[in-house]
Tab-separated table of C-alpha atoms and ligand atoms in Angstrom:
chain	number	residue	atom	x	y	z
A	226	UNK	CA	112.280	9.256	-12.781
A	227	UNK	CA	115.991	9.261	-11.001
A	228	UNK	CA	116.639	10.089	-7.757
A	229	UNK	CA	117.591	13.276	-6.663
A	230	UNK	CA	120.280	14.178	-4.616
A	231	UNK	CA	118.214	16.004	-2.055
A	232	UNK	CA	116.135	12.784	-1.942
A	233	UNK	CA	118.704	10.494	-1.368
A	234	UNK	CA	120.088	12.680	1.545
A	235	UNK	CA	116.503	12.444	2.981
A	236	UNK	CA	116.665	8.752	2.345
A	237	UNK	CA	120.143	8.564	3.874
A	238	UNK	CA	118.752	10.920	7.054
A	239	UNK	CA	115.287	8.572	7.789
A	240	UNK	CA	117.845	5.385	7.683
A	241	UNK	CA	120.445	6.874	9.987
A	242	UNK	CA	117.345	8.252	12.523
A	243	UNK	CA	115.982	4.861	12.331
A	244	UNK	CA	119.113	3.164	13.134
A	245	UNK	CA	119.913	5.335	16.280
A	246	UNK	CA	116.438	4.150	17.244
A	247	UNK	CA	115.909	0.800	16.653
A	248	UNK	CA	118.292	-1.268	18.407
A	249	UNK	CA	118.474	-4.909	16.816
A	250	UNK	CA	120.039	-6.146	19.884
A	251	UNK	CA	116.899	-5.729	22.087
A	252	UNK	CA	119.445	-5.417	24.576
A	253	UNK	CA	116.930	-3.092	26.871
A	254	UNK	CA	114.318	-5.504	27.377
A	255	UNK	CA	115.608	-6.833	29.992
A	256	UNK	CA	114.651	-3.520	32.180
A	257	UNK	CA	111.176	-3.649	31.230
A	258	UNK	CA	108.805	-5.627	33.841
A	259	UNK	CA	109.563	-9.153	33.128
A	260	UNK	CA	107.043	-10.832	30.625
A	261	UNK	CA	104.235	-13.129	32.709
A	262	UNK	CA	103.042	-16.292	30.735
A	263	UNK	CA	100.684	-18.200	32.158
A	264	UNK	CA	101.425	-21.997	31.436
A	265	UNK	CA	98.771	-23.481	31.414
A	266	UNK	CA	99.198	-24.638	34.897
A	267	UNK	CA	96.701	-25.517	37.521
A	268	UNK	CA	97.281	-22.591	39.150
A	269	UNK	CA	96.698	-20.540	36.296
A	270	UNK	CA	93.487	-22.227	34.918
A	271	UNK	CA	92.493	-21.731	38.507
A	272	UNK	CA	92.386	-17.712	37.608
A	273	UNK	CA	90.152	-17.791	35.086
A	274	UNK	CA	87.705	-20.282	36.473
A	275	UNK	CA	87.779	-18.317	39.699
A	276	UNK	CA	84.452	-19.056	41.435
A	277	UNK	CA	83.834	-22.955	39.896
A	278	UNK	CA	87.204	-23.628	40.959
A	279	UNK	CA	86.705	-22.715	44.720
A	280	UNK	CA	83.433	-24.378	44.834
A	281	UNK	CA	85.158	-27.462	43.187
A	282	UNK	CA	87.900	-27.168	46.035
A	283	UNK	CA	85.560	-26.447	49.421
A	284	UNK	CA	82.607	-28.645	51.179
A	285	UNK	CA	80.777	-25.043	50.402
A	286	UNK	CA	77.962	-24.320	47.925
A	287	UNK	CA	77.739	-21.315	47.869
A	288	UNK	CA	79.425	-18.705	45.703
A	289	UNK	CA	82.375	-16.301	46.988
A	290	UNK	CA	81.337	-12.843	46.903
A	291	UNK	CA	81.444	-11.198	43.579
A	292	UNK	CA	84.135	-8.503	44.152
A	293	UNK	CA	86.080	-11.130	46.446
A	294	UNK	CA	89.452	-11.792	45.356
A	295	UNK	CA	88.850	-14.640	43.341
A	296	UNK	CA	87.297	-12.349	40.640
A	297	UNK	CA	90.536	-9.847	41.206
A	298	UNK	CA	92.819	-12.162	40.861
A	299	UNK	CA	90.931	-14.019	36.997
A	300	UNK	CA	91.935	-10.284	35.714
A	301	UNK	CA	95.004	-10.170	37.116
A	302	UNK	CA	95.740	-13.352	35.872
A	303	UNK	CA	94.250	-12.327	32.194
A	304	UNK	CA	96.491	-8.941	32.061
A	305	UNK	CA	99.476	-10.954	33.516
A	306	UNK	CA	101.538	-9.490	30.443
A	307	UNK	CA	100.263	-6.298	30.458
A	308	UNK	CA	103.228	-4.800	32.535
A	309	UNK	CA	105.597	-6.098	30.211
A	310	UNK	CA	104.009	-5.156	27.150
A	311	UNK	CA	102.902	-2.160	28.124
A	312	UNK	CA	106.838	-1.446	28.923
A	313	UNK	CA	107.594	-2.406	25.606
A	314	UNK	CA	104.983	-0.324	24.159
A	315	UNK	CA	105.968	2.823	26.234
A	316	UNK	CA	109.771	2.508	25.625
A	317	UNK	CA	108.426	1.990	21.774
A	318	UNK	CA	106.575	4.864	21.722
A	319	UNK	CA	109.674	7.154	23.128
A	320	UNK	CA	111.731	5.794	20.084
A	321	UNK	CA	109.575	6.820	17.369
A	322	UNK	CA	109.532	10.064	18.924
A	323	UNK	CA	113.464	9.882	18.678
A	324	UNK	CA	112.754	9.018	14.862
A	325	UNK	CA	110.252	11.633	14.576
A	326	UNK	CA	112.460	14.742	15.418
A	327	UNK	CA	115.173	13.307	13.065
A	328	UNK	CA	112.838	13.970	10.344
A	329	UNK	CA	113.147	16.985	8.002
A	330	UNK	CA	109.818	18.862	8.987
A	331	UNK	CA	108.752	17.947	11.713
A	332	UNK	CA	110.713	20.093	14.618
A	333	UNK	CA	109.258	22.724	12.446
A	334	UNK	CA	105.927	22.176	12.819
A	335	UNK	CA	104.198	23.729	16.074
A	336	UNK	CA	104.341	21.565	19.517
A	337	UNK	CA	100.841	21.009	19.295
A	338	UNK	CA	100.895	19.550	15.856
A	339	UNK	CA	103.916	17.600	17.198
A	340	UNK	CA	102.008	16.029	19.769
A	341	UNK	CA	98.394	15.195	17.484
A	342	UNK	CA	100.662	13.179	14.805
A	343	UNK	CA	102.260	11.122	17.269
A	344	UNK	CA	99.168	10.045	19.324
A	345	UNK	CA	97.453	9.604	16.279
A	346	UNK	CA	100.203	7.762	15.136
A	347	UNK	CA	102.119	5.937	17.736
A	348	UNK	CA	100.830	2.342	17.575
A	349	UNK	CA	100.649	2.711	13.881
A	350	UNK	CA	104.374	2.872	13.588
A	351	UNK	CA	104.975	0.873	16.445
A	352	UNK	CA	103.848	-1.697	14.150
A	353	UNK	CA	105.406	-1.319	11.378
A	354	UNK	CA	108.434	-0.667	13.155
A	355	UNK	CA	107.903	-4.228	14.589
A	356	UNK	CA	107.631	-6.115	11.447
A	357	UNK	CA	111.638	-6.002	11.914
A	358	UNK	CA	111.072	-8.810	14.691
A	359	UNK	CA	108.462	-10.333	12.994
A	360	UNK	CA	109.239	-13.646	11.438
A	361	UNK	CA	107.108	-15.880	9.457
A	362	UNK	CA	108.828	-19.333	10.595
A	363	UNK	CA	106.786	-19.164	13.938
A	364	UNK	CA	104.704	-16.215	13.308
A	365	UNK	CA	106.119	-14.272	16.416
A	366	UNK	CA	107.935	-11.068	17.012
A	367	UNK	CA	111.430	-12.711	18.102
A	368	UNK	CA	113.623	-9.935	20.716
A	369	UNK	CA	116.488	-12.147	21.434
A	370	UNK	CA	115.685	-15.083	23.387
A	371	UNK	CA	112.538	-16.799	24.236
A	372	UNK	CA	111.814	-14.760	26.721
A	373	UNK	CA	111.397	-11.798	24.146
A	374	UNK	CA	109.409	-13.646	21.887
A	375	UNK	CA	105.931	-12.781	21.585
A	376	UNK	CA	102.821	-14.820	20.067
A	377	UNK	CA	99.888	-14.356	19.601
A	378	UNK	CA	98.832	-15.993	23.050
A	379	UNK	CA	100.910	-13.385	25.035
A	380	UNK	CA	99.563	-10.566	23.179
A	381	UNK	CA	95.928	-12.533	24.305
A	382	UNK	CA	97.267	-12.149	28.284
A	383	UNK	CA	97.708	-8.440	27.965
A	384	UNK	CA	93.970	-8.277	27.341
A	385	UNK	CA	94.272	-8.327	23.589
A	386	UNK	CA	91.060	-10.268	21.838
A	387	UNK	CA	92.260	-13.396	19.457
A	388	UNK	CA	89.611	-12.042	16.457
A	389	UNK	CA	91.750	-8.346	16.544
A	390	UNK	CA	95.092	-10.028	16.866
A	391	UNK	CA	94.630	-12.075	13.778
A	392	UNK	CA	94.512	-9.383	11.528
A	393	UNK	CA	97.418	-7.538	13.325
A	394	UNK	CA	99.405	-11.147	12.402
A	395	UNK	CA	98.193	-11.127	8.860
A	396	UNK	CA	99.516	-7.332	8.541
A	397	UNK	CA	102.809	-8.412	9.778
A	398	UNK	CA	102.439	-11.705	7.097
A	399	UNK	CA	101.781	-9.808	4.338
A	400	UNK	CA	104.290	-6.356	5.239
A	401	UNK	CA	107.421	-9.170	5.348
A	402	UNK	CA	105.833	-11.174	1.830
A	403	UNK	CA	106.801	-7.192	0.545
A	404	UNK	CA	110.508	-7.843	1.257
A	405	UNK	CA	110.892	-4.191	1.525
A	406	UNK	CA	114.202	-2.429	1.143
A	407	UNK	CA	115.569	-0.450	4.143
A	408	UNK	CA	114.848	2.906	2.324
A	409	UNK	CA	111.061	2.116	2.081
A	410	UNK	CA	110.460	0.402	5.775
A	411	UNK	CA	111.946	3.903	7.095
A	412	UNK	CA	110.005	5.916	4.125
A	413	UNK	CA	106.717	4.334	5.112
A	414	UNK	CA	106.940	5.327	9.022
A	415	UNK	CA	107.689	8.765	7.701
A	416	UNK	CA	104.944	8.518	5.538
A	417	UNK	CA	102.583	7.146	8.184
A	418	UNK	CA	103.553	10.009	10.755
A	419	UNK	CA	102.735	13.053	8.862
A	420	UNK	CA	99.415	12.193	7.662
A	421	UNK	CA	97.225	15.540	7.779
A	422	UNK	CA	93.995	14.036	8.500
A	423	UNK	CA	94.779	13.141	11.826
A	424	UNK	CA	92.356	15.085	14.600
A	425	UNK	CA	93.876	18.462	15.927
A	426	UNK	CA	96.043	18.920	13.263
A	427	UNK	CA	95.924	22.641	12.920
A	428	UNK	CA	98.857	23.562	10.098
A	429	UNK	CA	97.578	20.461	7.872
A	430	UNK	CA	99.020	22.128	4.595
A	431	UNK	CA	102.445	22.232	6.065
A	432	UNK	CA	101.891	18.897	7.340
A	433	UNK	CA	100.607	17.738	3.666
A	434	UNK	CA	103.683	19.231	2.008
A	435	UNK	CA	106.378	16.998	4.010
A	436	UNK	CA	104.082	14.116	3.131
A	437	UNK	CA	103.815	14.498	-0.669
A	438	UNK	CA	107.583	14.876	-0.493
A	439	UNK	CA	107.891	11.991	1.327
A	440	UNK	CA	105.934	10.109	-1.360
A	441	UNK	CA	107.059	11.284	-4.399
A	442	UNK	CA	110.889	10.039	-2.405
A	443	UNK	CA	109.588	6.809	-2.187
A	444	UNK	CA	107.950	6.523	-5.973
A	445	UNK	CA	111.223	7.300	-7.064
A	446	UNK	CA	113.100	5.357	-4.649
A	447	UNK	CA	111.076	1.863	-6.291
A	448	UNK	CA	111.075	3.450	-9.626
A	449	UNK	CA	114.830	3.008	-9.951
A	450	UNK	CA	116.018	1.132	-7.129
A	451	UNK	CA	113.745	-1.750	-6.899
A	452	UNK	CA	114.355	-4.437	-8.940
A	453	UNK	CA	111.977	-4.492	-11.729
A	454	UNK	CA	110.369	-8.157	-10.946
A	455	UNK	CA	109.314	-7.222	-7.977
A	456	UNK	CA	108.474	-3.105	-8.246
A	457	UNK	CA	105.282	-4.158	-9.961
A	458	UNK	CA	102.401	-2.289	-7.613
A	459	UNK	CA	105.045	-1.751	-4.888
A	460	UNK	CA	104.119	1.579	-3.963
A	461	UNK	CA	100.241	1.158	-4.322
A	462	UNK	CA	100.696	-2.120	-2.002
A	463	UNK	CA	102.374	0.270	0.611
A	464	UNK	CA	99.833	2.870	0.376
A	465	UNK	CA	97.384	-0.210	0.952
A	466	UNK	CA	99.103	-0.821	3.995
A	467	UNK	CA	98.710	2.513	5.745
A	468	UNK	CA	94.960	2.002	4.991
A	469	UNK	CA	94.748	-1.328	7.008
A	470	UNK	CA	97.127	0.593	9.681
A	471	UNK	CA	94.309	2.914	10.514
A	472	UNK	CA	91.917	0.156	11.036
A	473	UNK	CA	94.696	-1.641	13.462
A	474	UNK	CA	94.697	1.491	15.135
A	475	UNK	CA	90.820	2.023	15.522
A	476	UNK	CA	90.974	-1.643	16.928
A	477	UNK	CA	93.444	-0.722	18.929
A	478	UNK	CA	91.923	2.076	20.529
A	479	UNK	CA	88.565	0.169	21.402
A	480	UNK	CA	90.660	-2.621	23.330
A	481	UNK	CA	93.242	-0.188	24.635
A	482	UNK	CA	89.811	1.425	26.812
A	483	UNK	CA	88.647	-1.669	27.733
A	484	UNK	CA	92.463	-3.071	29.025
A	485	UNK	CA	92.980	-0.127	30.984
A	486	UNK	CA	89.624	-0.158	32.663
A	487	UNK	CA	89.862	-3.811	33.418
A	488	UNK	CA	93.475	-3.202	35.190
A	489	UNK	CA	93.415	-3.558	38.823
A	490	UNK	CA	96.975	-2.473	39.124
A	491	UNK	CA	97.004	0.849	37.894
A	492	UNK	CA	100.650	0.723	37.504
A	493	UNK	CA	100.529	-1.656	35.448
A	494	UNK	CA	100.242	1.024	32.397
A	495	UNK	CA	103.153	3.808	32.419
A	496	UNK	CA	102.389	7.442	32.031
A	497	UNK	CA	103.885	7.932	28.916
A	498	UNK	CA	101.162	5.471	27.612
A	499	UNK	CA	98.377	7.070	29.636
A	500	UNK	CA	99.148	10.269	27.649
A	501	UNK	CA	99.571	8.805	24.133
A	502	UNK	CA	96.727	6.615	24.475
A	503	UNK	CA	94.595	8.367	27.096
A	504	UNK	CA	93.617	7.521	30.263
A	505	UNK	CA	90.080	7.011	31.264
A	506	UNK	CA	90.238	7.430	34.793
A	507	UNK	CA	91.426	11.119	34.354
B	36	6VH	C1	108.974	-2.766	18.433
B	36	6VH	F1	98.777	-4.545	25.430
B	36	6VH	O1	108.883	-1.404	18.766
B	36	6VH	C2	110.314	-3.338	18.823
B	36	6VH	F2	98.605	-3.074	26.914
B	36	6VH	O2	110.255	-5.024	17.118
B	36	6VH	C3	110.376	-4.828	18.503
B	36	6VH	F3	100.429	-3.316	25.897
B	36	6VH	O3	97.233	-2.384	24.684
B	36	6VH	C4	109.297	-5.594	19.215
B	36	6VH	F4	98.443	-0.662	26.346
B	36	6VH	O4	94.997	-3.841	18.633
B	36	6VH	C5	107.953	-5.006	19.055
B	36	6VH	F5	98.533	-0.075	24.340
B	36	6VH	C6	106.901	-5.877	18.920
B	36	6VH	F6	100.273	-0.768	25.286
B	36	6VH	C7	105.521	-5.536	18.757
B	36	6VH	C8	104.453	-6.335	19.030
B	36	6VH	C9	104.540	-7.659	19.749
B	36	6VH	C10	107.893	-3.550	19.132
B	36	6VH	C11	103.798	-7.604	21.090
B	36	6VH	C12	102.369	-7.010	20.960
B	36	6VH	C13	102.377	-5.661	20.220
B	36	6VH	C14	103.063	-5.876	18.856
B	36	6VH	C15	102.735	-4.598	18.094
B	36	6VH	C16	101.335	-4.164	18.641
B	36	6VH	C17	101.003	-5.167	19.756
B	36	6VH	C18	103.119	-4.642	21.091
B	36	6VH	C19	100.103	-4.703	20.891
B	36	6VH	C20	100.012	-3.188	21.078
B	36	6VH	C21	99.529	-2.875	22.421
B	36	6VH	C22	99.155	-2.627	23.490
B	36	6VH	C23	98.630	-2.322	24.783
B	36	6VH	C24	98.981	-0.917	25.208
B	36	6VH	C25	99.127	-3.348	25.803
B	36	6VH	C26	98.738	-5.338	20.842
B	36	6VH	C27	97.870	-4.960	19.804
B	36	6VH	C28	97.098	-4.690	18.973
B	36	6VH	C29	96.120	-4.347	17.973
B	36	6VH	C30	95.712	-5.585	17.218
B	36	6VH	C31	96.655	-3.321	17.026
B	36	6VH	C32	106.979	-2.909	19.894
């Protein structure tokens, strides 16, 4: 198979939309709420040992009250990177709508169908698209400086569980062992947006249509473009990977609920966020 000419314009349009929305310079993080890591100082063990630590530190033996500050202040200590990560995630989730109406297809498609793909969607691209700041020499998504440079632990004081971040890790190991072109990072997303399972699709044959388009791009994209040592299973491999980005997701979901009922500081997640990924209070 060769690529066609219409294909490499769609090729050419995905890479130029993802370029006008992925800025490599991470030069906006600095406006997000600043990151929060606790150091492992005394004051920050103190949070999450809340009532041993004032018994520990008073002549009393008795507990604090339960709802007293001390408990208050363990999850606000816990979520202490929520604000910034949730920034990131909300300023993420307005670029991949920027990529999103670049596609071909998909300011066609009715608002409502607009809107189901990218909740259903969102943090599944968000993580591929983050695979770009992923590196394997400390196994953390590097923005710039140290500041901007998340592991695992961070993730952990947003309210993230270590057994669910592992895997997300591991999908960021093995999506940078593929070593994929430009063409196919941008492809995939594409891919990974109009999927017509997603609930409240309503047009999911129109929906389909972009899709297998967007596939059969791709197979010919590796077909004659990737080099033929390492094309081997390429494209199955990358089909793999939007199967282990709906389980992220699910994951996601579950500790997404439990996050935003543990925040005190209601503020602490933006609306944009609240719409994409629901908000339980409403
Ligand atoms: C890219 F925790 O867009 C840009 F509250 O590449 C750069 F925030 O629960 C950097 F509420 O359940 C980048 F939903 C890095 F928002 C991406 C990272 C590093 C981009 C930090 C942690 C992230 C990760 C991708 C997904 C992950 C943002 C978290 C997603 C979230 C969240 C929130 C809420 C928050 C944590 C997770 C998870 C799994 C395991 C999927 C964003």
């Amino acid at each position: 198979p060769q690529l066609l000419e219409e294909q490499e314009r769609l090729i050419a349009t995905l890479i130029e939309a993802h370029r006008k929305t992925y800025d490599a310079s991470y030069s906006d993080f600095s406006q997000f709420r600043p990151p929060k890591r606790g150091d492992g100082s005394p004051e920050c063990r103190n949070a999450t040992n809340p009532f041993l630590m004032s018994l520990l530190n008073s002549d009393m033996d008795e507990l604090p009250k339960a709802s007293a500050s001390g408990a208050e202040a363990a999850a606000g200590d816990e979520l202490s990177m929520l604000p910034h990560l949730a920034d990131l995630v909300s300023y993420s989730i307005q670029k991949v709508i920027g990529f999103a109406k670049m596609i071909p297809g998909f300011k066609e498609l009715c608002t409502e169908d607009q809107i189901s793909l990218l909740k259903a969607s969102a943090i599944e691209i968000i993580i591929l698209r983050s695979n770009e700041s992923f590196t394997m020499e400390d196994n953390s998504w590097t923005c710039g400086s140290n500041e901007f440079k998340y592991q695992i632990g961070d993730v952990m004081q947003a309210g993230h569980k270590l057994e669910l971040l592992e895997p997300l890790v591991k999908f960021q190991v093995n999506m940078k062992k593929l070593d994929l072109h430009e063409a196919e990072h941008v492809l995939l997303m594409a891919i990974c947006l109009f999927s017509p399972d997603r609930p409240g699709v309503q047009d999911r044959c129109r929906v389909e249509e972009v899709q297998e388009h967007l596939t059969e791009t791709l197979r010919a994209y590796i077909a004659c473009r990737h080099p033929l040592s390492c094309k081997h299973m390429l494209y199955t491999k990358m089909v793999e990977k939007l199967t282990e980005l709906r389980s992220l997701n699910e994951e996601h979901s579950k500790q997404y609920l439990q996050i935003s009922q543990d925040a005190v500081n209601k503020e602490d997640l933006p609306p944009l966020l609240l719409e994409v990924f629901g908000n339980p209070t409403a």
